[in-house]
Tab-separated table of C-alpha atoms in Angstrom:
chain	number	residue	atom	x	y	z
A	1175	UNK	CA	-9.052	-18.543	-4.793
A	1176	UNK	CA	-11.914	-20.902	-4.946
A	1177	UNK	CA	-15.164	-20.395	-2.737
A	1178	UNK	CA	-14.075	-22.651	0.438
A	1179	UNK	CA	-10.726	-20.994	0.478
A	1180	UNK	CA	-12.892	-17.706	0.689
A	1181	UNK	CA	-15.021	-18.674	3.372
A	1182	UNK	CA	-12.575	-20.022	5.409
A	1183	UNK	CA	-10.751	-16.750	5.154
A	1184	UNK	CA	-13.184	-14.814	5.884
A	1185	UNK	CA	-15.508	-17.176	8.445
A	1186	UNK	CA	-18.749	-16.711	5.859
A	1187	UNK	CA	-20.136	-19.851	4.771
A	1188	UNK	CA	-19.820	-20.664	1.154
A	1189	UNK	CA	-23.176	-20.441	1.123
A	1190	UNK	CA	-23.599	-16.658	2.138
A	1191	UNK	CA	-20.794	-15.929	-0.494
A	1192	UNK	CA	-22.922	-17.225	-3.259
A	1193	UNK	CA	-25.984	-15.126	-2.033
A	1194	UNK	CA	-23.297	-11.915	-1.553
A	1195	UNK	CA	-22.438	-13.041	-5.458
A	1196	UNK	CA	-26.194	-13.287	-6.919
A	1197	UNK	CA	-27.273	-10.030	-5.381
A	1198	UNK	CA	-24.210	-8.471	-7.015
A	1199	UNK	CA	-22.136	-7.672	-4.201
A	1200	UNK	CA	-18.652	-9.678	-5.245
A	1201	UNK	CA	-18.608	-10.714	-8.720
A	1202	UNK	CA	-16.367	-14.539	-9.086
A	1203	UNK	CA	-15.375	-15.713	-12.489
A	1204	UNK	CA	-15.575	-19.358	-13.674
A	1205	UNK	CA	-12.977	-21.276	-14.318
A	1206	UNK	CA	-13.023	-23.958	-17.327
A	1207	UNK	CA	-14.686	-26.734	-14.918
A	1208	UNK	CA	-17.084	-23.926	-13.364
A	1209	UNK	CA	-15.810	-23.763	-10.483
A	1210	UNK	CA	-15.637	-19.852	-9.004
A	1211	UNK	CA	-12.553	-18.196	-9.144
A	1212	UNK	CA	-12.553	-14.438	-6.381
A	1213	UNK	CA	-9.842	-12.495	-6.383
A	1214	UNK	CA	-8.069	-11.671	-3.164
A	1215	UNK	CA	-9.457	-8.511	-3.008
A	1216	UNK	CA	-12.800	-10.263	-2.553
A	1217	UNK	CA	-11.664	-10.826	1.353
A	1218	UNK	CA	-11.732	-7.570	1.879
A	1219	UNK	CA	-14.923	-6.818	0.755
A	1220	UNK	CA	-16.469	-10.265	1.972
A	1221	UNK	CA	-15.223	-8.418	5.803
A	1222	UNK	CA	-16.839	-5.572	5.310
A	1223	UNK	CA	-20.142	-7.057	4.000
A	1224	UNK	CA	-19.978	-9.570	7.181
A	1225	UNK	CA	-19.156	-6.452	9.660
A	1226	UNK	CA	-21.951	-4.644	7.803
A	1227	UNK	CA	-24.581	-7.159	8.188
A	1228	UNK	CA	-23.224	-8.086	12.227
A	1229	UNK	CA	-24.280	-3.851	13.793
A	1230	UNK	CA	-27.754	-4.327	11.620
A	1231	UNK	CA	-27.101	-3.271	7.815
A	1232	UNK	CA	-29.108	-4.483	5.015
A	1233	UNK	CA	-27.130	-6.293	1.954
A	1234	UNK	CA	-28.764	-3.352	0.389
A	1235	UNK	CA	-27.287	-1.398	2.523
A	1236	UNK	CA	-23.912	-2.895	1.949
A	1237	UNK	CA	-23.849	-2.002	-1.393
A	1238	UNK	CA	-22.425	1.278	-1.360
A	1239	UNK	CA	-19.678	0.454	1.294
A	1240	UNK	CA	-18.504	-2.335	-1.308
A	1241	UNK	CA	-18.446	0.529	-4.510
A	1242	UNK	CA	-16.595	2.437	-1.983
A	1243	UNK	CA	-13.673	-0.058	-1.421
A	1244	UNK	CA	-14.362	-1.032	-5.035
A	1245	UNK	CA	-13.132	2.637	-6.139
A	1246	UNK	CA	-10.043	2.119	-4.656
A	1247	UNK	CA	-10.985	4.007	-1.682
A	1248	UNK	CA	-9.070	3.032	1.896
A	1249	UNK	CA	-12.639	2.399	3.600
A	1250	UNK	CA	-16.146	1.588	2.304
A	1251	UNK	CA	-17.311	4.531	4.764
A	1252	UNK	CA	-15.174	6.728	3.069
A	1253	UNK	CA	-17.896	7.771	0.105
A	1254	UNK	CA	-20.620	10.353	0.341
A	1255	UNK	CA	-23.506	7.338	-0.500
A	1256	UNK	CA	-21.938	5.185	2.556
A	1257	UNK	CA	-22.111	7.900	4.782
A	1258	UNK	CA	-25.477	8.766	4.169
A	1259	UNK	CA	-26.392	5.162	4.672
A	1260	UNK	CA	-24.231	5.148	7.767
A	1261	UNK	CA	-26.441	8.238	8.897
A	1262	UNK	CA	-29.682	7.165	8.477
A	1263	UNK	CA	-29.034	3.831	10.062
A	1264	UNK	CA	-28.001	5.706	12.508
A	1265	UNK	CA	-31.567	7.742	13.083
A	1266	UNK	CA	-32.995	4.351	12.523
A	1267	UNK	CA	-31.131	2.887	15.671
A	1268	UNK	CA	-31.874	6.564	17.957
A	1269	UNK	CA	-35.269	5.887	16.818
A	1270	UNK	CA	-35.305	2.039	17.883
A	1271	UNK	CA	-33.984	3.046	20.874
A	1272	UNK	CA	-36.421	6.377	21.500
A	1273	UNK	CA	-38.968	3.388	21.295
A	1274	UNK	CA	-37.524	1.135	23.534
A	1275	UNK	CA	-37.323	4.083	26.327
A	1276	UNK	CA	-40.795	4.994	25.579
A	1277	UNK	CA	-42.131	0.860	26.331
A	1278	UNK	CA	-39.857	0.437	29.061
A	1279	UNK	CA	-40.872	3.358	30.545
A	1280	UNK	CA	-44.969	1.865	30.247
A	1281	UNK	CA	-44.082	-1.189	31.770
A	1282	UNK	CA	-42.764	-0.184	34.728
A	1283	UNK	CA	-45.194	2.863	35.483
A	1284	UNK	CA	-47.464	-0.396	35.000
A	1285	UNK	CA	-45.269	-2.505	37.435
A	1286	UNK	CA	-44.898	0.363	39.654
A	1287	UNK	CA	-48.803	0.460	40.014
A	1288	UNK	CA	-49.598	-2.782	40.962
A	1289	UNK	CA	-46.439	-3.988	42.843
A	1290	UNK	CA	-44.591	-0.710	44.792
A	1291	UNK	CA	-41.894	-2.827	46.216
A	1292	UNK	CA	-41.022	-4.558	42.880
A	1293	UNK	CA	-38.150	-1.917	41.468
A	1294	UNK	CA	-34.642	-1.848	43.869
A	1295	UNK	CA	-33.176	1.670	44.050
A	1296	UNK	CA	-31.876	2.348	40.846
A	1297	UNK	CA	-33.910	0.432	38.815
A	1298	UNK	CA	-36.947	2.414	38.141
């Protein structure tokens, strides 16, 4: 299938596909006019890049998830390297989030100070 008939298929612009394809992620061959030619496998990876990248991931971070489904394997976070992506991502995110608590928790001991009545019941 040719690019546009890839991106329509999957909902990634045709230019995102040609980024995906120069940092090695799907791989298209060229027909005799130069157009690209992806396999329809390529849709399957192309979704798992896009749901990848949507929660957070890297393209870097896509890569193993791609070798995964590449190996013939029924997921791409079905291989020891995705999971260990997967799990530091994953203390990433507690860590964003430890963060977040941490300011939210400043602003409103600050808010708290200078306006008493600001926080409803519950909010605080």
């Amino acid at each position: 299938m040719r690019i546009g008939e890839l991106a329509e298929l999957t909902g990634v612009s045709a230019r995102s596909l040609r980024y995906y394809e120069q940092h090695g992620l799907i791989k298209a061959r060229r027909e005799s006019n130069g157009y690209r030619h992806y396999d329809p496998s390529d849709v399957e990876l192309v979704s798992e890049i896009r749901a990848l990248l949507t929660v957070g991931f890297t393209l870097e971070d896509a890569r193993p998830f791609v070798d995964c489904l590449r190996a013939g394997h029924a997921t791409g976070a079905s291989c020891a390297e995705s999971m260990a992506v997967s799990r530091r991502k994953l203390a990433e995110i507690d860590e964003e989030i430890r963060v977040l608590l941490t300011r939210r928790a400043e602003v409103a001991g600050q808010l708290g100070q200078t306006c008493s009545g600001c926080f409803a019941k519950g909010e605080s």
